N, CA, C and O of each residue as an XYZ file, in Angstrom:
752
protein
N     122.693    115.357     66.002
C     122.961    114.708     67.277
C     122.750    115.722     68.401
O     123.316    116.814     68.351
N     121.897    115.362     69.478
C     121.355    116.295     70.347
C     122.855    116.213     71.370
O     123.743    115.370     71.233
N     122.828    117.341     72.406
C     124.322    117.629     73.039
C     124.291    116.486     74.256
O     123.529    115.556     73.994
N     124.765    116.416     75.136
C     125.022    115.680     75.763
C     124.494    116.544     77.358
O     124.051    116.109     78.421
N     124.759    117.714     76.933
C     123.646    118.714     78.085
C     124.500    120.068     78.078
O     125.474    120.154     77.330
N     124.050    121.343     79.088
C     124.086    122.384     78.791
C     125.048    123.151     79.800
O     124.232    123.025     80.712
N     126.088    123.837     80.408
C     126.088    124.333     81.189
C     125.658    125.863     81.299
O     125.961    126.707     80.456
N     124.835    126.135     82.563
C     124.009    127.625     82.648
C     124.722    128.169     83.448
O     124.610    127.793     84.615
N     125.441    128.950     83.215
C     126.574    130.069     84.295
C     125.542    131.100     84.556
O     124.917    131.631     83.638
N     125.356    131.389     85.842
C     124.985    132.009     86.726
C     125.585    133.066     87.629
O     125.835    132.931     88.827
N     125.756    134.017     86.963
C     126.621    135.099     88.001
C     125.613    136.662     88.215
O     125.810    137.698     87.579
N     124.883    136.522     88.935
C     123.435    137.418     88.711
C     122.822    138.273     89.767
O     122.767    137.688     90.848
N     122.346    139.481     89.772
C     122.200    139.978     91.347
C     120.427    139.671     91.130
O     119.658    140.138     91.971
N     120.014    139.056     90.233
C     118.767    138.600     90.053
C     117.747    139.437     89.509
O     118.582    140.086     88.879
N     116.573    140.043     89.171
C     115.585    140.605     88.404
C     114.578    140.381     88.712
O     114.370    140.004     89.865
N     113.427    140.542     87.689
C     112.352    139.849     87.968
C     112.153    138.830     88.045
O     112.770    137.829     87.681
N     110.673    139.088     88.855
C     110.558    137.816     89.828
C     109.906    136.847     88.351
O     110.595    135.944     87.877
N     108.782    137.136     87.872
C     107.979    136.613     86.550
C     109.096    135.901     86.081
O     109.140    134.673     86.163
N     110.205    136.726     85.487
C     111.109    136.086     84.140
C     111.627    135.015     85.118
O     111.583    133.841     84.751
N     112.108    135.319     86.315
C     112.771    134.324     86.792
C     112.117    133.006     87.081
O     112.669    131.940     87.352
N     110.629    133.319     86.955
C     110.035    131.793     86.905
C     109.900    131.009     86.066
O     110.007    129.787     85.968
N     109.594    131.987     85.314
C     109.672    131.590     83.714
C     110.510    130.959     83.193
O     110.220    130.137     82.323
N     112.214    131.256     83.730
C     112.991    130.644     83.154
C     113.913    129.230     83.945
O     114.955    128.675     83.599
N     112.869    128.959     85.273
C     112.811    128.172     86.114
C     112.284    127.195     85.220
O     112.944    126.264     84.757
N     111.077    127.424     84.985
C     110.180    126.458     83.922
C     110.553    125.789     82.744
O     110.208    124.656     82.408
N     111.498    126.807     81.962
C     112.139    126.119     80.938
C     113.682    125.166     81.312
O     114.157    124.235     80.662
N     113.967    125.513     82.011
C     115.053    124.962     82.656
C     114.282    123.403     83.168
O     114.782    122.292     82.994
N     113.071    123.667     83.771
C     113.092    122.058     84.548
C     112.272    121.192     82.841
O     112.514    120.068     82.400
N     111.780    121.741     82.548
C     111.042    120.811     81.393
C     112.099    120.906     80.317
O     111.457    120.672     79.293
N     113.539    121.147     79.915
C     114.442    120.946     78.876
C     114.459    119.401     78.574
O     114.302    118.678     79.558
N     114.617    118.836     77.430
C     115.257    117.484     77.585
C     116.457    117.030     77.423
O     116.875    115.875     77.339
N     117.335    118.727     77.361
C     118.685    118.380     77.656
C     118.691    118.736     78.733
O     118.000    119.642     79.199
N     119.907    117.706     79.595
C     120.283    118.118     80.476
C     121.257    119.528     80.711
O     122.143    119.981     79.986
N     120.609    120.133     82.300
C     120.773    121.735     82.385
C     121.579    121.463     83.526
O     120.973    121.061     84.519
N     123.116    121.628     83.620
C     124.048    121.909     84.431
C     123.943    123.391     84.879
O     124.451    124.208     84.111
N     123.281    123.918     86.160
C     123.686    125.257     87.038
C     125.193    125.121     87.623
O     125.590    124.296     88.446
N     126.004    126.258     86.913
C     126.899    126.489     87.252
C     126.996    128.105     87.983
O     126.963    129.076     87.228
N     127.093    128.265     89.184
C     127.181    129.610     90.042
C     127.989    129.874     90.314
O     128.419    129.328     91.330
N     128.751    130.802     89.707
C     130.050    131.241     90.109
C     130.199    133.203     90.483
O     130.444    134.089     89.664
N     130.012    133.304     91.583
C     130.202    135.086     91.909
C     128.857    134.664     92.599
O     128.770    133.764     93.434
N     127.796    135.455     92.128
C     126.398    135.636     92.959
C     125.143    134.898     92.628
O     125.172    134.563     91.444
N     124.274    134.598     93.113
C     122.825    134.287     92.142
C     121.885    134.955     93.352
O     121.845    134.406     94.453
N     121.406    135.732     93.175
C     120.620    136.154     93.969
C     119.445    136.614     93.734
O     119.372    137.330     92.736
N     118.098    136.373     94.561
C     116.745    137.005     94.143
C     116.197    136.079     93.228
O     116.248    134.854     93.332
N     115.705    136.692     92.385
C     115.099    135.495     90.961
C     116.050    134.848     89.904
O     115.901    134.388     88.772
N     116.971    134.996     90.670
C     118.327    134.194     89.414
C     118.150    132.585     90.046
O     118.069    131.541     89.399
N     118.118    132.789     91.664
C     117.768    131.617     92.179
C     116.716    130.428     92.089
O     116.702    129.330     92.647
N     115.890    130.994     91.243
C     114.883    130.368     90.804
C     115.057    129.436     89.277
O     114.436    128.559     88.676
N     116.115    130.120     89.135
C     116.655    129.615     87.837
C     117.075    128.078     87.604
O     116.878    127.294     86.675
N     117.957    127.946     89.253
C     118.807    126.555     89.313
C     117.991    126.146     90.297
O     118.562    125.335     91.026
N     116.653    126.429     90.677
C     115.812    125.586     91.945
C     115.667    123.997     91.089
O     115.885    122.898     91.600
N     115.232    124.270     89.646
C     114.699    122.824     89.437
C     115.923    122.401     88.388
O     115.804    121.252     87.963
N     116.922    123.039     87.965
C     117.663    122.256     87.171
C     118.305    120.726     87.370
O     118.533    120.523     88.563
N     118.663    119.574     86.494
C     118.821    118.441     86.475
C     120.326    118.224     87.503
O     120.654    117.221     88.137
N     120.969    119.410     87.395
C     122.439    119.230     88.652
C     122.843    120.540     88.844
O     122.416    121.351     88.022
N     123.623    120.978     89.804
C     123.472    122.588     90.200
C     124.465    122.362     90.981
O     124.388    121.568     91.918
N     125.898    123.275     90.585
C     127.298    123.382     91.087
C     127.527    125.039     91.579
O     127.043    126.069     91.111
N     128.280    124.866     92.490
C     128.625    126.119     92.680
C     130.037    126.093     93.160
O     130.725    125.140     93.525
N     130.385    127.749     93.046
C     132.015    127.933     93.143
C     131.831    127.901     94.444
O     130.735    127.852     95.003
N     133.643    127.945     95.324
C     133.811    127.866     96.157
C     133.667    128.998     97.288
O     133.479    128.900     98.500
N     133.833    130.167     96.401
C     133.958    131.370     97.845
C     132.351    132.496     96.675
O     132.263    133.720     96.583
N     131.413    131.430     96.033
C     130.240    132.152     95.528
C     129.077    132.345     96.901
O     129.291    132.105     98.090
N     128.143    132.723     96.423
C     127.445    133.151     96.958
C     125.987    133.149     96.509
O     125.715    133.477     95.354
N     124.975    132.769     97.432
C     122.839    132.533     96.980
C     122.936    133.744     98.060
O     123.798    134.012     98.897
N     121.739    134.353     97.719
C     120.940    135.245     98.344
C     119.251    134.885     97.965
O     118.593    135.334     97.027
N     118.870    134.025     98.924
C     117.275    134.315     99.084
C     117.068    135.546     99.778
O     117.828    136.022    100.620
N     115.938    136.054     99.353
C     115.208    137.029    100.312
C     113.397    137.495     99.379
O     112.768    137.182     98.368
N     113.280    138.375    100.549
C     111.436    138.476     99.782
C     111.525    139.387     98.469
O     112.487    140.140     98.615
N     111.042    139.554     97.536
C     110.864    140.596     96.577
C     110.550    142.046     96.700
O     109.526    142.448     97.252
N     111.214    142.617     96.313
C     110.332    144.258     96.440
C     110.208    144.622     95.424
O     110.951    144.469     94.454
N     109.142    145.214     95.524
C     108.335    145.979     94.210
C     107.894    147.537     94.550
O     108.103    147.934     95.697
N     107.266    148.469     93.546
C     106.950    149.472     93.870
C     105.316    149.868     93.302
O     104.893    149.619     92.173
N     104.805    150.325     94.052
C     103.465    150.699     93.934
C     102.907    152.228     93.591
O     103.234    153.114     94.380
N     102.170    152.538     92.571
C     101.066    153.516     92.975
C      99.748    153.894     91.844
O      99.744    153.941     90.613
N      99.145    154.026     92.412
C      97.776    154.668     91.865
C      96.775    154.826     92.770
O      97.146    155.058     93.921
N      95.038    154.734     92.465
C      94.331    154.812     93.563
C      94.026    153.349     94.479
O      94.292    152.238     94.021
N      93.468    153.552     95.742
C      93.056    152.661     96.917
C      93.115    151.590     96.023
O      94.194    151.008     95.908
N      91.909    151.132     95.206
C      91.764    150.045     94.650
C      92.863    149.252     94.258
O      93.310    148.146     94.564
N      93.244    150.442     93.248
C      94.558    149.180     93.001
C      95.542    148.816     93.536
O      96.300    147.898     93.222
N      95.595    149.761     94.660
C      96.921    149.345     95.314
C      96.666    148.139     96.306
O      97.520    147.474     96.892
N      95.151    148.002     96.361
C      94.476    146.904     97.196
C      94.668    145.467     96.696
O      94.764    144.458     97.396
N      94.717    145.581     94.969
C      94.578    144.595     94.553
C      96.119    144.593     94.204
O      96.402    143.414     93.992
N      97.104    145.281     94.068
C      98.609    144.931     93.620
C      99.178    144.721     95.398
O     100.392    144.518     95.438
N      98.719    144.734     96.339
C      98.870    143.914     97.645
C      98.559    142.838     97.699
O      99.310    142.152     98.393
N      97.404    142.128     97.077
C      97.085    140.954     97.044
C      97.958    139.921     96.050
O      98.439    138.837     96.382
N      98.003    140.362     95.156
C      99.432    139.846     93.978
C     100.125    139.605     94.446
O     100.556    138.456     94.548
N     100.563    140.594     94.956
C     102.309    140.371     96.496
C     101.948    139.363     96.980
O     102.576    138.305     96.939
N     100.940    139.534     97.481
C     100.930    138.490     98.962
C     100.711    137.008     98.381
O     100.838    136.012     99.093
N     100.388    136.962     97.097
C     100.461    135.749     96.749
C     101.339    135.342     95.816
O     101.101    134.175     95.504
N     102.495    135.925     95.082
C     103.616    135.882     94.746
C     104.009    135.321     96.074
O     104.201    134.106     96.038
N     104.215    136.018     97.494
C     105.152    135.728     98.768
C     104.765    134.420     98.515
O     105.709    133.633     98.585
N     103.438    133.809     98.180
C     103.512    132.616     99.425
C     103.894    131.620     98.079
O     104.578    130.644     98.387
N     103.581    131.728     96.804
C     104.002    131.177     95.643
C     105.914    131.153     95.965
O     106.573    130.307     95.361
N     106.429    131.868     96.668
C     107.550    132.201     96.590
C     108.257    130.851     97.534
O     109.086    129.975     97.289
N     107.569    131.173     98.514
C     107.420    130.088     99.651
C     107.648    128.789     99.374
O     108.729    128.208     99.474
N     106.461    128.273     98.973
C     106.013    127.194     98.520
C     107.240    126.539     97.615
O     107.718    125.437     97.887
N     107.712    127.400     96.445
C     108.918    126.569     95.471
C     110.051    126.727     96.591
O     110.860    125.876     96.223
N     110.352    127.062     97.243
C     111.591    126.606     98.388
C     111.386    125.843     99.024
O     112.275    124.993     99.074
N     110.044    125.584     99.991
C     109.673    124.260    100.687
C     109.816    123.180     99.997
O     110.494    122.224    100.376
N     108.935    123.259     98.484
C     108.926    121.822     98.252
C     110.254    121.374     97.327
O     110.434    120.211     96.968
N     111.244    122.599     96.966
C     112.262    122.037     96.093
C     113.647    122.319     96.996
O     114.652    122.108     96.318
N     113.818    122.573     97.815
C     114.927    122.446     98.502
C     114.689    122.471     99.912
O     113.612    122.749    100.440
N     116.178    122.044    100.727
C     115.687    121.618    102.358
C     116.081    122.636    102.791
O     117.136    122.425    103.389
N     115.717    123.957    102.824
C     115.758    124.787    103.817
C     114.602    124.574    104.714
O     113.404    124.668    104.445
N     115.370    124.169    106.202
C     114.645    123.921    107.091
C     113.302    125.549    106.967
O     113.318    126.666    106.451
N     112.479    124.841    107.668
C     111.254    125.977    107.508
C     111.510    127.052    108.749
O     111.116    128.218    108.702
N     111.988    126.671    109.487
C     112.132    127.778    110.342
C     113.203    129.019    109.865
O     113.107    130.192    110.226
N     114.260    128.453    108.952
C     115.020    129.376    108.646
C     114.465    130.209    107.782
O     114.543    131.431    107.906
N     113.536    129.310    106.337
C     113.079    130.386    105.316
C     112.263    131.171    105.762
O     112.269    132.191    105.072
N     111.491    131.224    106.647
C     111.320    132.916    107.548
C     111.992    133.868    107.454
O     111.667    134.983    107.047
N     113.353    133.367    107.961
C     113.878    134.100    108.083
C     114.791    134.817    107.242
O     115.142    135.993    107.339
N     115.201    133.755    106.218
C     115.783    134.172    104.848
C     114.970    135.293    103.967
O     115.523    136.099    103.219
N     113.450    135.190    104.210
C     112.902    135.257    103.075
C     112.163    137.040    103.524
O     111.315    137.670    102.891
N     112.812    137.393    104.686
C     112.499    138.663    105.270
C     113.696    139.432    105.619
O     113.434    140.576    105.993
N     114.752    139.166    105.603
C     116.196    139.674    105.057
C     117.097    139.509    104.268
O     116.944    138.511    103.564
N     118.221    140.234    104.042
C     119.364    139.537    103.189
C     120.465    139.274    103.291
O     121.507    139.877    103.552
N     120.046    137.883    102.966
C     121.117    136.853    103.879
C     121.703    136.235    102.831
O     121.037    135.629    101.992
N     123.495    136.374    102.771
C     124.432    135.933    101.734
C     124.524    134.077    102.814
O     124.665    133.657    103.963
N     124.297    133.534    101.220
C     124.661    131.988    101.825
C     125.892    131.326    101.258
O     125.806    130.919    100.100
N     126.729    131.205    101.740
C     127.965    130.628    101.069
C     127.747    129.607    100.753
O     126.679    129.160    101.172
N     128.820    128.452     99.638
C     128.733    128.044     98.960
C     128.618    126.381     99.912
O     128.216    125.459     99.203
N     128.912    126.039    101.269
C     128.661    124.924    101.521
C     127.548    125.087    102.763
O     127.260    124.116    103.463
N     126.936    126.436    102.973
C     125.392    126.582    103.260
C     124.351    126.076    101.998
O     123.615    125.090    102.022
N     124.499    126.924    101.048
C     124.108    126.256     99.755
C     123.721    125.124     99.264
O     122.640    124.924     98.710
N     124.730    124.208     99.477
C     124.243    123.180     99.382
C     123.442    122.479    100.436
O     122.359    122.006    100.091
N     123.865    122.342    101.765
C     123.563    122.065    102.956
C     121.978    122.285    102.720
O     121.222    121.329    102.896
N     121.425    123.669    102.283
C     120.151    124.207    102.257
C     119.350    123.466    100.907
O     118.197    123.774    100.607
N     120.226    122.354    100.086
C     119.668    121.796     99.022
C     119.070    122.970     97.814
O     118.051    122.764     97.155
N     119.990    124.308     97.682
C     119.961    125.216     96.742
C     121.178    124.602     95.850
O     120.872    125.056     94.748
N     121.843    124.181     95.737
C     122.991    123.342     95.288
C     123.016    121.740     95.453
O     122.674    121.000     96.376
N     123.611    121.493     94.068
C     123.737    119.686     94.739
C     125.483    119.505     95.252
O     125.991    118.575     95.878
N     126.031    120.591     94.792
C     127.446    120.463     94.888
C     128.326    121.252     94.791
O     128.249    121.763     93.674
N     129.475    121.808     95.579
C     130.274    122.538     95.973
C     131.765    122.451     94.832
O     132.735    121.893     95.345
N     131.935    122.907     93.538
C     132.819    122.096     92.402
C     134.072    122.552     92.881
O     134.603    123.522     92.341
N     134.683    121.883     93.968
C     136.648    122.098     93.588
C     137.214    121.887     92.590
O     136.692    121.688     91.493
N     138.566    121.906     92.896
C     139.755    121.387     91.301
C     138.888    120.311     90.672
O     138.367    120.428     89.562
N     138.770    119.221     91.491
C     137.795    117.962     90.798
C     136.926    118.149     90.744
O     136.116    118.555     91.578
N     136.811    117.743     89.094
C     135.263    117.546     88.503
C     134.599    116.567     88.950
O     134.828    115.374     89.153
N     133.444    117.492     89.114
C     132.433    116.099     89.796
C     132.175    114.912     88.792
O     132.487    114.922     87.602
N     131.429    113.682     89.605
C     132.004    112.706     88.668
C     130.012    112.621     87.746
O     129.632    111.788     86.924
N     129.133    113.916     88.393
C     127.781    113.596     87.531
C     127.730    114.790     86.622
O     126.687    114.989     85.999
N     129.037    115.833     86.444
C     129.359    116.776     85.655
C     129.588    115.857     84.248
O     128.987    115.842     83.174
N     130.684    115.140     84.743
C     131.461    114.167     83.994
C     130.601    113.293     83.293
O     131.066    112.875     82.233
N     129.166    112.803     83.684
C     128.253    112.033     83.061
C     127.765    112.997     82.044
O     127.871    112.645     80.870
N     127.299    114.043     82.280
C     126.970    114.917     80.957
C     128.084    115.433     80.086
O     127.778    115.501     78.895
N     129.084    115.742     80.341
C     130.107    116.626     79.784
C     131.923    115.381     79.399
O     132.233    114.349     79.993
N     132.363    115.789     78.735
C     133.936    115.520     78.771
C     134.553    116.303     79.401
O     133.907    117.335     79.586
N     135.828    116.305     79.966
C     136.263    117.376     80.302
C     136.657    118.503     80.111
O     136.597    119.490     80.844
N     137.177    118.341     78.860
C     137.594    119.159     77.336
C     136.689    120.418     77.138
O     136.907    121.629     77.180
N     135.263    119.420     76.836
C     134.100    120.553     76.551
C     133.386    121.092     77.842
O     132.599    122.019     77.650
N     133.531    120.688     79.001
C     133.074    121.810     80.428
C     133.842    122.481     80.439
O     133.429    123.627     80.613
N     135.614    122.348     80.262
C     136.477    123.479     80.311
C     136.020    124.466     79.351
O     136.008    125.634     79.740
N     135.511    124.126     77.759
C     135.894    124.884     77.033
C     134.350    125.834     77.308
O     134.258    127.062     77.339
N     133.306    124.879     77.473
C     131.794    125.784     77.793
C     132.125    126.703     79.141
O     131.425    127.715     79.165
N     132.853    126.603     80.041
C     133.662    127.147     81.411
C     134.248    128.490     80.523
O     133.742    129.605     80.647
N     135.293    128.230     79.690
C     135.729    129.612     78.625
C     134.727    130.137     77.915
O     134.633    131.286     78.348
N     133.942    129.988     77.103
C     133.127    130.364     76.346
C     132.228    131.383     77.677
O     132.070    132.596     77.539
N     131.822    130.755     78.674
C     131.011    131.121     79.106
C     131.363    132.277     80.089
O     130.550    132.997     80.670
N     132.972    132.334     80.182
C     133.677    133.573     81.034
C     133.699    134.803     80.400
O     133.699    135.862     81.027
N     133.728    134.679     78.469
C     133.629    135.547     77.605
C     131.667    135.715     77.380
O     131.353    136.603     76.587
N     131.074    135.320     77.706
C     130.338    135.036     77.834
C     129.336    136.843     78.912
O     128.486    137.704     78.685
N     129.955    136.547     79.638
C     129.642    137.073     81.360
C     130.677    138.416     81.309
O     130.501    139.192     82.247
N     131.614    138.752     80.448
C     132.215    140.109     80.059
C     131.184    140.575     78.798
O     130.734    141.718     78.715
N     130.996    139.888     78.186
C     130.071    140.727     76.921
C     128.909    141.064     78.029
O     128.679    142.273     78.040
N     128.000    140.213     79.101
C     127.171    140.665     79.804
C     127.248    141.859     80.383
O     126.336    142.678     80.268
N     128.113    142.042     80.926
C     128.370    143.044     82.002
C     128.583    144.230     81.204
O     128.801    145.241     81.872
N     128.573    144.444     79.263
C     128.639    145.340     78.857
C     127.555    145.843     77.982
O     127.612    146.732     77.132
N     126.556    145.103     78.350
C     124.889    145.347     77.777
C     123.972    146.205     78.371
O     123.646    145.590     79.386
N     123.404    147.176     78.356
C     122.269    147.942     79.213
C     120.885    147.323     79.113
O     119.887    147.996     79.369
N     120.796    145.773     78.664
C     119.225    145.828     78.557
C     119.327    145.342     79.951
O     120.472    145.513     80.369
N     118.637    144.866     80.711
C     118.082    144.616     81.932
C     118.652    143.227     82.238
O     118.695    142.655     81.150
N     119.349    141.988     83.686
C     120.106    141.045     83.290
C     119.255    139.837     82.799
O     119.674    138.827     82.234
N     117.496    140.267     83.256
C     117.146    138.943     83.023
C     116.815    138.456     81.414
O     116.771    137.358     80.861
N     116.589    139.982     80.927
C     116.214    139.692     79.307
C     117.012    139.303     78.685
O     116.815    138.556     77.727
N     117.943    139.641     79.001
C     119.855    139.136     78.634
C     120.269    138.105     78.754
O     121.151    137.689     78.002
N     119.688    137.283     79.869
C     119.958    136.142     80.238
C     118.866    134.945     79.394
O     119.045    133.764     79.095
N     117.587    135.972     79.176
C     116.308    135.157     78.557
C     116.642    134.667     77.112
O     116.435    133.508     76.755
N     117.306    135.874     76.106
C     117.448    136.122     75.239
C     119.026    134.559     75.165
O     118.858    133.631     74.373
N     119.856    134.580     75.743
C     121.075    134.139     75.781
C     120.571    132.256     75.559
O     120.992    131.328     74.868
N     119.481    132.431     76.569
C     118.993    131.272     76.917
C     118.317    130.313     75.808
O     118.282    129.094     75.639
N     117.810    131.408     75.150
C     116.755    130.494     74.535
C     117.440    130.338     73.192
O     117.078    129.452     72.418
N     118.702    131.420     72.810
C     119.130    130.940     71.766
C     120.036    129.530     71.785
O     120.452    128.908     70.808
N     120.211    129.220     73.218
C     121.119    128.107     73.798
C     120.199    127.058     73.412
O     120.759    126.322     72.600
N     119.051    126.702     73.655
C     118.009    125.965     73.319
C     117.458    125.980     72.562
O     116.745    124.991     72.732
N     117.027    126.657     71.212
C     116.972    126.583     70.127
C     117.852    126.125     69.292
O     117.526    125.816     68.146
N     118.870    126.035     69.661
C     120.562    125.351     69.001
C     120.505    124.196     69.638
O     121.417    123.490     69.207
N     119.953    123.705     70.367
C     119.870    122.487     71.148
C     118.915    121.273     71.104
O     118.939    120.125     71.548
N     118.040    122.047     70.356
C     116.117    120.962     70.548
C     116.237    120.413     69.606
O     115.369    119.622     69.238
């Protein structure tokens, strides 16, 4: 019997940009449903994570950080000619999945997307990076995927979850890749 859907806790200062698309991708094509749950930070390419998921909650005093990517460069002219051009089309690839998947007005993602700017949790939504702001009450399209029982208990699991994280040295997104896919392989 397939689950009833997934919750993805999100507490992340973000990584790469690649993995984070990557795992954008598997997230929107799952055919279980993928509850984003953000609680503490998601920032950078973590955000890319819950751009296309099926419902996307966040805590109350959490926090999104869009902003542009930085990377580091070197070798000769050439290549640094051609790892400028990559950039510049990562930026506008970058662009593009915020325009067309959430309502940050366009004048702001300028401006988001060239500093760093903490968005609280009912900017967040407002900006359609969130569908919902989760107080004491459970939302009632949490409640369509989940019982209450088992969001509390995936809510625990997933707090022990985010302490074993924070005591790993591989890098957060491989950690998160690795976490992920064994979540979905237990799931398909």
């Amino acid at each position: 019997m397939a689950p009833k859907g997934i919750v993805l806790h999100i507490n992340s200062p973000g990584g790469d940009v690649i993995a984070g698309i990557g795992l954008m991708r598997i997230v929107a094509r799952s055919r279980v449903p993928i509850i984003v749950f953000v609680e503490g930070l998601s920032a950078s390419a973590a955000t890319f994570i819950s751009v296309l998921a099926k419902y996307r909650v966040i805590a109350p005093y959490a926090s999104i950080l869009v902003h542009q990517y930085a990377g580091f460069n070197f070798g000769q002219r050439d290549l640094l000619l051609h790892q400028t051009n990559i950039g510049e089309a990562m930026f506008s690839m970058i662009q593009k999945l915020y325009k067309k998947h959430t309502k940050i007005p366009h004048q702001y993602l300028d401006e988001l997307l060239e500093h760093d700017l903490l968005l609280d949790a009912k900017l967040s939504v407002e900006f359609g990076l969130m569908d919902k702001e989760l107080h004491r009450d459970i939302s009632p399209l949490v409640e369509k995927y989940f019982s209450i029982t088992s969001f509390i208990s995936s809510l625990e699991f997933l707090a022990d979850f985010s302490s074993w994280l924070r005591t790993c040295s591989t890098s957060p997104g491989s950690t998160i890749m690795f976490w992920f896919k064994s979540l979905m392989a237990g799931s398909m």
